[in-house]
Structure formats: structure tokens, C-alpha cells
């Protein structure tokens, strides 16, 4: 598939009810996800204002793909690698995140970070951090944002200082199609969200007011998330205007998992299979979780845990403004 074919595919009218047999649904999903990848890459690479199509085309194709996955059975795709989920933020994104924390230029951070950001850990700690950040966490029904739904959002704001407390907390549930009333909420074994929590709630893609509120929060301050590429990938395909604001530089994600990996010396001494950069593991090392406690995997609670752990780590490294 080339770009012209991807645009044609995304622009075609497809009535999901006509896609019924497994072979057709599989082929449709594969074409959808190939097209989404091509369209996203082309749109992001084009100079601002010179894109040949609106990003709405990409979001609408993702919506169409989600409906196809519902028909096929999202549980049957559990072992299929996600096609539209980024594994990490780009080096440029990481540099911009450090620059935002330290209120200096990205070029200055880039010089400290070195080739391929090999010394970004030095850049994180060579200047004090300050200012307000938005913390956000989401729970979803799948790993791939073009297949599943955001069902829980938690966010709050915090000043980067040793004793600051989070402020203005928000927690909200988002609905999913009625077929899951009988099937059960996908990935409930992770987030423990039940149909009763979601019943009567509007899906995020249909809740324009919630989308606008989330977007406004993310544009107001740099946002922190643990494995921020996850939230970033989901917001690209599920929040109107996010991709556009992200490309314009009005949104700056900061990945606290990357912070953990680069500045926590204990991370390097622990076996990989112990998931030392996972929020729960990091929090246990910093004492923001007790040994008998577990990460809750609910949006606002996980944001609160992330903020407390970041605060403890930054204090440990003397990173706050004197």
C-alpha cells in the first residue's frame, strides 16, 4: 500500500455490518492499520500547514478499525502485536521534556545529552527542575489505540518542589459498546474496571466535552506519564486536536519511566525480568509504596503514586531549585 492508496482506503465508505466473516474482518483490520501507519507518518513529516489531508481522516479510520475489532472479538487479538502503539518517545521528545522541566533551550539540553541521547541522564540532573506539570494516566481495553477504548482517565497538577501536593484532581470513566455488557470489560484482570463502572457512560470518542477538557489540560502545562509514549499514542488517535497541538509544539510529554531508567542508579543493578522501571517497582524502591502494597492501575491513583515517586527521586538527586 502506498500513500495514495492509504488515503483512498481511509476515505472509502465501509458499513461495518457488511464485514461478517473472520477472513474479511482480518483483512480489513490489517489494511486499516497499514493505512493508519502510512497516514500518520506522512502527516507528521509534512511541514505544518502543508499536509495534504486532515488528521481527522486518520482518527476516523481508527474509529472504523475499532468497530471491526469489536465485531471480530478484541479478545482474539490479545496476542497480535499492536500496530499503532509507539514503544518510546523520540529522542527529540525526551530532550524537549528535559528542557521544559529546567526552563532552558532544547539545543542546550541536546548538547549535554550527546549523540543518541547517551548522556541524557546527565542532562536531567545538571540543572534544577521547577514549575507546574500535569500528571495523567489512562486505563484502556487493549494495548493498541486503534483497537481499544480509553475507559478511565485520571489527571492532576503539581508544582515541582519537595513538599508540594497535587491539586485539582479529575477522574472520569468512559463507556464502551454494549456488546461488552455480556462479554465483560476487556483487560479487567489488569484494571479491575467492571461493566457497572462504565454503564451509561459515553465513549471518549463521542464525548467532545471531555476531549476538549483533557486537551486543554495537556496544552496548559507539560504533562508527565509513566511510559508517556502509551498515553501519547492513545491521545493521537482518540482526542480531537491532540495530534495537531502536538505537532505544533503546544504539547510536551515527559516520560517518568525514562527518568527512572536514567537517573535511578538502582535500576541498572536489578534484573530485567524484575521490571525495575515499572512504576510499582520504582515506587517500592523509593518508599512511596509499602512492601505489602500494589499499584492500583486506576488513573488518578496511579498519577498520585507517580507524582510522589518522582518527588522522592528528585529529592534524592537534589534536583529541585535550591
Tab-separated table of N, CA and C in Angstrom, residues 63-183:
chain	number	residue	atom	x	y	z
A	63	UNK	N	-11.359	4.897	14.280
A	63	UNK	CA	-12.705	4.602	14.790
A	63	UNK	C	-13.318	3.424	14.027
A	64	UNK	N	-13.142	3.429	12.721
A	64	UNK	CA	-13.675	2.348	11.889
A	64	UNK	C	-13.001	1.024	12.237
A	65	UNK	N	-11.706	1.087	12.466
A	65	UNK	CA	-10.975	-0.137	12.805
A	65	UNK	C	-11.430	-0.700	14.144
A	66	UNK	N	-11.709	0.204	15.087
A	66	UNK	CA	-12.164	-0.218	16.411
A	66	UNK	C	-13.471	-0.998	16.303
A	67	UNK	N	-14.378	-0.529	15.449
A	67	UNK	CA	-15.655	-1.219	15.248
A	67	UNK	C	-15.432	-2.606	14.631
A	68	UNK	N	-14.484	-2.710	13.703
A	68	UNK	CA	-14.175	-4.010	13.103
A	68	UNK	C	-13.609	-4.979	14.144
A	69	UNK	N	-12.759	-4.456	15.018
A	69	UNK	CA	-12.177	-5.295	16.070
A	69	UNK	C	-13.243	-5.772	17.050
A	70	UNK	N	-14.236	-4.915	17.331
A	70	UNK	CA	-15.351	-5.333	18.182
A	70	UNK	C	-16.099	-6.487	17.537
A	71	UNK	N	-16.324	-6.404	16.230
A	71	UNK	CA	-17.051	-7.456	15.528
A	71	UNK	C	-16.259	-8.758	15.500
A	72	UNK	N	-14.955	-8.632	15.315
A	72	UNK	CA	-14.110	-9.823	15.258
A	72	UNK	C	-13.952	-10.466	16.636
A	73	UNK	N	-13.876	-9.634	17.643
A	73	UNK	CA	-13.642	-10.104	19.007
A	73	UNK	C	-12.279	-9.650	19.488
A	74	UNK	N	-12.244	-8.559	20.257
A	74	UNK	CA	-10.971	-7.982	20.678
A	74	UNK	C	-10.148	-8.977	21.485
A	75	UNK	N	-10.827	-9.879	22.182
A	75	UNK	CA	-10.102	-10.872	22.980
A	75	UNK	C	-9.277	-11.797	22.101
A	76	UNK	N	-9.651	-11.958	20.847
A	76	UNK	CA	-8.916	-12.823	19.922
A	76	UNK	C	-7.665	-12.137	19.374
A	77	UNK	N	-7.518	-10.856	19.634
A	77	UNK	CA	-6.357	-10.099	19.157
A	77	UNK	C	-5.339	-9.858	20.262
A	78	UNK	N	-5.558	-10.476	21.403
A	78	UNK	CA	-4.714	-10.216	22.566
A	78	UNK	C	-3.243	-10.474	22.292
A	79	UNK	N	-2.932	-11.484	21.469
A	79	UNK	CA	-1.537	-11.826	21.183
A	79	UNK	C	-1.043	-11.237	19.866
A	80	UNK	N	-1.865	-10.423	19.225
A	80	UNK	CA	-1.453	-9.759	17.987
A	80	UNK	C	-0.740	-8.455	18.351
A	81	UNK	N	0.482	-8.311	17.887
A	81	UNK	CA	1.275	-7.135	18.255
A	81	UNK	C	0.548	-5.848	17.883
A	82	UNK	N	0.572	-4.844	18.756
A	82	UNK	CA	-0.084	-3.571	18.432
A	82	UNK	C	0.598	-2.899	17.249
A	83	UNK	N	-0.214	-2.354	16.357
A	83	UNK	CA	0.317	-1.729	15.145
A	83	UNK	C	0.471	-0.227	15.271
A	84	UNK	N	-0.271	0.402	16.177
A	84	UNK	CA	-0.274	1.873	16.249
A	84	UNK	C	0.193	2.383	17.609
A	85	UNK	N	0.891	1.554	18.363
A	85	UNK	CA	1.393	1.946	19.682
A	85	UNK	C	2.896	2.171	19.596
A	86	UNK	N	3.340	3.386	19.882
A	86	UNK	CA	4.773	3.687	19.883
A	86	UNK	C	5.434	3.037	21.094
A	87	UNK	N	6.625	2.545	20.919
A	87	UNK	CA	7.345	1.889	22.019
A	87	UNK	C	8.001	2.895	22.946
A	88	UNK	N	8.365	4.065	22.427
A	88	UNK	CA	9.034	5.071	23.248
A	88	UNK	C	8.859	6.430	22.601
A	89	UNK	N	9.056	7.470	23.381
A	89	UNK	CA	9.119	8.813	22.824
A	89	UNK	C	10.410	8.964	22.020
A	90	UNK	N	10.392	9.842	21.048
A	90	UNK	CA	11.597	10.093	20.255
A	90	UNK	C	12.641	10.806	21.106
A	91	UNK	N	13.885	10.766	20.649
A	91	UNK	CA	14.942	11.491	21.359
A	91	UNK	C	14.634	12.977	21.426
A	92	UNK	N	14.074	13.533	20.349
A	92	UNK	CA	13.705	14.953	20.362
A	92	UNK	C	12.655	15.245	21.429
A	93	UNK	N	11.697	14.325	21.575
A	93	UNK	CA	10.676	14.496	22.608
A	93	UNK	C	11.302	14.476	24.000
A	94	UNK	N	12.222	13.548	24.226
A	94	UNK	CA	12.865	13.442	25.536
A	94	UNK	C	13.658	14.708	25.851
A	95	UNK	N	14.352	15.222	24.850
A	95	UNK	CA	15.125	16.452	25.030
A	95	UNK	C	14.195	17.619	25.364
A	96	UNK	N	13.087	17.737	24.644
A	96	UNK	CA	12.131	18.824	24.899
A	96	UNK	C	11.536	18.687	26.301
A	97	UNK	N	11.359	17.457	26.762
A	97	UNK	CA	10.841	17.248	28.109
A	97	UNK	C	11.795	17.767	29.167
A	98	UNK	N	13.086	17.462	29.014
A	98	UNK	CA	14.085	17.969	29.953
A	98	UNK	C	14.131	19.494	29.900
A	99	UNK	N	14.100	20.023	28.696
A	99	UNK	CA	14.134	21.488	28.542
A	99	UNK	C	12.953	22.143	29.249
A	100	UNK	N	11.779	21.535	29.156
A	100	UNK	CA	10.600	22.092	29.822
A	100	UNK	C	10.741	22.035	31.341
A	101	UNK	N	11.289	20.947	31.874
A	101	UNK	CA	11.477	20.823	33.316
A	101	UNK	C	12.455	21.858	33.848
A	102	UNK	N	13.462	22.197	33.034
A	102	UNK	CA	14.543	23.057	33.506
A	102	UNK	C	14.483	24.467	32.934
A	103	UNK	N	13.485	24.749	32.105
A	103	UNK	CA	13.277	26.090	31.551
A	103	UNK	C	14.530	26.584	30.818
A	104	UNK	N	15.071	25.710	29.980
A	104	UNK	CA	16.178	26.110	29.122
A	104	UNK	C	15.906	25.611	27.707
A	105	UNK	N	16.770	25.957	26.778
A	105	UNK	CA	16.504	25.630	25.381
A	105	UNK	C	16.774	24.154	25.102
A	106	UNK	N	16.055	23.629	24.120
A	106	UNK	CA	16.271	22.238	23.705
A	106	UNK	C	17.683	22.061	23.154
A	107	UNK	N	18.214	23.074	22.480
A	107	UNK	CA	19.568	22.969	21.929
A	107	UNK	C	20.601	22.798	23.036
A	108	UNK	N	20.398	23.508	24.126
A	108	UNK	CA	21.338	23.394	25.248
A	108	UNK	C	21.268	22.002	25.861
A	109	UNK	N	20.060	21.485	26.029
A	109	UNK	CA	19.906	20.132	26.561
A	109	UNK	C	20.517	19.119	25.607
A	110	UNK	N	20.301	19.331	24.311
A	110	UNK	CA	20.808	18.395	23.309
A	110	UNK	C	22.328	18.314	23.362
A	111	UNK	N	22.975	19.430	23.596
A	111	UNK	CA	24.445	19.419	23.696
A	111	UNK	C	24.891	18.592	24.897
A	112	UNK	N	24.168	18.694	25.989
A	112	UNK	CA	24.517	17.907	27.175
A	112	UNK	C	24.205	16.428	26.969
A	113	UNK	N	23.100	16.144	26.261
A	113	UNK	CA	22.639	14.762	26.096
A	113	UNK	C	23.550	13.953	25.196
A	114	UNK	N	24.224	14.610	24.260
A	114	UNK	CA	25.148	13.907	23.386
A	114	UNK	C	24.463	13.128	22.277
A	115	UNK	N	25.259	12.383	21.542
A	115	UNK	CA	24.763	11.608	20.403
A	115	UNK	C	23.800	10.536	20.884
A	116	UNK	N	22.639	10.453	20.214
A	116	UNK	CA	21.603	9.466	20.537
A	116	UNK	C	21.164	9.553	22.004
A	117	UNK	N	21.318	10.739	22.592
A	117	UNK	CA	20.904	10.981	23.986
A	117	UNK	C	21.598	10.045	24.980
A	118	UNK	N	22.807	9.652	24.645
A	118	UNK	CA	23.527	8.725	25.515
A	118	UNK	C	23.774	9.305	26.905
A	119	UNK	N	23.892	10.624	26.994
A	119	UNK	CA	24.156	11.282	28.287
A	119	UNK	C	22.953	12.080	28.776
A	120	UNK	N	21.765	11.659	28.387
A	120	UNK	CA	20.576	12.398	28.825
A	120	UNK	C	20.419	12.338	30.339
A	121	UNK	N	20.899	11.269	30.968
A	121	UNK	CA	20.854	11.190	32.423
A	121	UNK	C	21.604	12.338	33.075
A	122	UNK	N	22.704	12.767	32.448
A	122	UNK	CA	23.448	13.922	32.951
A	122	UNK	C	22.614	15.189	32.794
A	123	UNK	N	21.970	15.305	31.627
A	123	UNK	CA	21.152	16.498	31.375
A	123	UNK	C	20.011	16.613	32.377
A	124	UNK	N	19.404	15.482	32.753
A	124	UNK	CA	18.314	15.513	33.724
A	124	UNK	C	18.735	16.139	35.047
A	125	UNK	N	19.989	15.914	35.446
A	125	UNK	CA	20.403	16.288	36.803
A	125	UNK	C	21.327	17.496	36.864
A	126	UNK	N	21.720	18.056	35.716
A	126	UNK	CA	22.708	19.134	35.782
A	126	UNK	C	22.091	20.502	36.053
A	127	UNK	N	20.768	20.616	35.957
A	127	UNK	CA	20.079	21.864	36.269
A	127	UNK	C	18.872	21.560	37.153
A	128	UNK	N	18.476	22.472	38.020
A	128	UNK	CA	17.295	22.230	38.860
A	128	UNK	C	16.011	22.235	38.039
A	129	UNK	N	15.012	21.517	38.532
A	129	UNK	CA	13.697	21.486	37.889
A	129	UNK	C	12.740	22.353	38.695
A	130	UNK	N	11.746	22.903	38.002
A	130	UNK	CA	10.756	23.736	38.692
A	130	UNK	C	9.558	23.910	37.775
A	131	UNK	N	8.510	24.517	38.336
A	131	UNK	CA	7.315	24.788	37.547
A	131	UNK	C	6.217	23.781	37.815
A	132	UNK	N	5.106	23.956	37.128
A	132	UNK	CA	3.933	23.109	37.288
A	132	UNK	C	3.857	22.116	36.137
A	133	UNK	N	3.467	20.895	36.462
A	133	UNK	CA	3.247	19.870	35.441
A	133	UNK	C	1.866	19.259	35.648
A	134	UNK	N	1.337	18.712	34.581
A	134	UNK	CA	0.099	17.927	34.628
A	134	UNK	C	0.494	16.460	34.635
A	135	UNK	N	-0.049	15.694	35.554
A	135	UNK	CA	0.160	14.252	35.554
A	135	UNK	C	-1.083	13.569	35.034
A	136	UNK	N	-0.905	12.555	34.199
A	136	UNK	CA	-2.073	11.893	33.609
A	136	UNK	C	-1.809	10.403	33.462
A	137	UNK	N	-2.868	9.629	33.599
A	137	UNK	CA	-2.795	8.177	33.410
A	137	UNK	C	-4.133	7.712	32.858
A	138	UNK	N	-4.097	6.730	31.973
A	138	UNK	CA	-5.327	6.183	31.406
A	138	UNK	C	-5.354	4.680	31.566
A	139	UNK	N	-6.559	4.143	31.626
A	139	UNK	CA	-6.781	2.695	31.561
A	139	UNK	C	-7.539	2.404	30.274
A	140	UNK	N	-7.198	1.309	29.625
A	140	UNK	CA	-7.733	1.018	28.303
A	140	UNK	C	-8.171	-0.439	28.200
A	141	UNK	N	-8.854	-0.753	27.095
A	141	UNK	CA	-9.338	-2.121	26.882
A	141	UNK	C	-8.415	-2.926	25.981
A	142	UNK	N	-7.315	-2.331	25.546
A	142	UNK	CA	-6.368	-3.029	24.684
A	142	UNK	C	-5.065	-2.262	24.704
A	143	UNK	N	-4.019	-2.849	24.157
A	143	UNK	CA	-2.750	-2.136	24.046
A	143	UNK	C	-2.752	-1.165	22.872
A	144	UNK	N	-3.496	-1.492	21.814
A	144	UNK	CA	-3.454	-0.717	20.578
A	144	UNK	C	-4.564	0.326	20.545
A	145	UNK	N	-4.220	1.610	20.380
A	145	UNK	CA	-5.251	2.655	20.401
A	145	UNK	C	-6.191	2.643	19.207
A	146	UNK	N	-5.863	1.899	18.165
A	146	UNK	CA	-6.781	1.770	17.034
A	146	UNK	C	-7.674	0.542	17.170
A	147	UNK	N	-7.540	-0.179	18.281
A	147	UNK	CA	-8.362	-1.369	18.502
A	147	UNK	C	-9.240	-1.243	19.744
A	148	UNK	N	-8.782	-0.521	20.733
A	148	UNK	CA	-9.498	-0.490	22.000
A	148	UNK	C	-9.991	0.893	22.378
A	149	UNK	N	-10.443	0.999	23.629
A	149	UNK	CA	-11.090	2.212	24.132
A	149	UNK	C	-10.398	2.693	25.411
A	150	UNK	N	-10.335	3.999	25.578
A	150	UNK	CA	-9.941	4.579	26.862
A	150	UNK	C	-11.157	4.513	27.777
A	151	UNK	N	-11.025	3.889	28.937
A	151	UNK	CA	-12.173	3.726	29.826
A	151	UNK	C	-12.023	4.466	31.150
A	152	UNK	N	-10.827	4.932	31.461
A	152	UNK	CA	-10.628	5.684	32.700
A	152	UNK	C	-9.508	6.690	32.490
A	153	UNK	N	-9.741	7.912	32.924
A	153	UNK	CA	-8.739	8.978	32.826
A	153	UNK	C	-8.584	9.598	34.201
A	154	UNK	N	-7.357	9.738	34.641
A	154	UNK	CA	-7.072	10.458	35.876
A	154	UNK	C	-6.003	11.495	35.625
A	155	UNK	N	-6.207	12.697	36.095
A	155	UNK	CA	-5.173	13.722	35.947
A	155	UNK	C	-5.232	14.685	37.123
A	156	UNK	N	-4.106	15.305	37.391
A	156	UNK	CA	-3.994	16.349	38.398
A	156	UNK	C	-2.735	17.151	38.113
A	157	UNK	N	-2.540	18.228	38.858
A	157	UNK	CA	-1.428	19.137	38.617
A	157	UNK	C	-0.568	19.220	39.870
A	158	UNK	N	0.737	19.440	39.676
A	158	UNK	CA	1.608	19.578	40.836
A	158	UNK	C	2.778	20.495	40.516
A	159	UNK	N	3.125	21.306	41.495
A	159	UNK	CA	4.323	22.130	41.400
A	159	UNK	C	5.533	21.255	41.705
A	160	UNK	N	6.595	21.421	40.936
A	160	UNK	CA	7.796	20.611	41.152
A	160	UNK	C	8.626	21.215	42.281
A	161	UNK	N	8.299	20.783	43.485
A	161	UNK	CA	9.021	21.205	44.673
A	161	UNK	C	8.934	20.082	45.705
A	162	UNK	N	9.826	20.078	46.692
A	162	UNK	CA	9.941	18.918	47.586
A	162	UNK	C	8.694	18.579	48.379
A	163	UNK	N	7.895	19.562	48.751
A	163	UNK	CA	6.759	19.300	49.635
A	163	UNK	C	5.410	19.618	48.999
A	164	UNK	N	5.396	19.839	47.706
A	164	UNK	CA	4.145	20.191	47.024
A	164	UNK	C	3.157	19.034	47.049
A	165	UNK	N	1.886	19.361	47.050
A	165	UNK	CA	0.817	18.367	46.974
A	165	UNK	C	0.082	18.539	45.645
A	166	UNK	N	-0.369	17.438	45.047
A	166	UNK	CA	-1.142	17.561	43.801
A	166	UNK	C	-2.424	18.350	44.020
A	167	UNK	N	-2.854	19.034	42.965
A	167	UNK	CA	-4.053	19.875	43.041
A	167	UNK	C	-4.987	19.593	41.867
A	168	UNK	N	-6.239	19.977	42.053
A	168	UNK	CA	-7.270	19.923	41.010
A	168	UNK	C	-7.383	18.519	40.383
A	169	UNK	N	-7.615	17.509	41.194
A	169	UNK	CA	-7.705	16.146	40.651
A	169	UNK	C	-8.972	15.949	39.828
A	170	UNK	N	-8.857	15.146	38.797
A	170	UNK	CA	-10.007	14.753	37.974
A	170	UNK	C	-9.914	13.266	37.699
A	171	UNK	N	-11.043	12.590	37.835
A	171	UNK	CA	-11.125	11.179	37.470
A	171	UNK	C	-12.440	10.952	36.748
A	172	UNK	N	-12.379	10.279	35.618
A	172	UNK	CA	-13.601	10.046	34.861
A	172	UNK	C	-13.581	8.704	34.154
A	173	UNK	N	-14.750	8.102	34.037
A	173	UNK	CA	-14.905	6.859	33.289
A	173	UNK	C	-15.498	7.168	31.923
A	174	UNK	N	-15.151	6.356	30.945
A	174	UNK	CA	-15.671	6.482	29.586
A	174	UNK	C	-16.266	5.140	29.169
A	175	UNK	N	-17.364	5.187	28.440
A	175	UNK	CA	-18.086	3.978	28.089
A	175	UNK	C	-17.480	3.222	26.917
A	176	UNK	N	-18.021	2.034	26.692
A	176	UNK	CA	-17.648	1.177	25.575
A	176	UNK	C	-18.925	0.586	24.990
A	177	UNK	N	-18.864	-0.026	23.800
A	177	UNK	CA	-20.090	-0.550	23.182
A	177	UNK	C	-20.822	-1.568	24.060
A	178	UNK	N	-22.128	-1.658	23.843
A	178	UNK	CA	-22.984	-2.503	24.676
A	178	UNK	C	-22.658	-3.992	24.583
A	179	UNK	N	-21.958	-4.413	23.533
A	179	UNK	CA	-21.627	-5.844	23.424
A	179	UNK	C	-20.794	-6.309	24.612
A	180	UNK	N	-20.112	-5.380	25.286
A	180	UNK	CA	-19.260	-5.764	26.403
A	180	UNK	C	-20.042	-5.895	27.712
A	181	UNK	N	-21.330	-5.593	27.680
A	181	UNK	CA	-22.152	-5.830	28.868
A	181	UNK	C	-22.182	-7.315	29.192
A	182	UNK	N	-22.232	-8.145	28.159
A	182	UNK	CA	-22.233	-9.601	28.353
A	182	UNK	C	-20.823	-10.172	28.331
A	183	UNK	N	-19.991	-9.639	27.455
A	183	UNK	CA	-18.617	-10.161	27.332
A	183	UNK	C	-17.750	-9.820	28.538
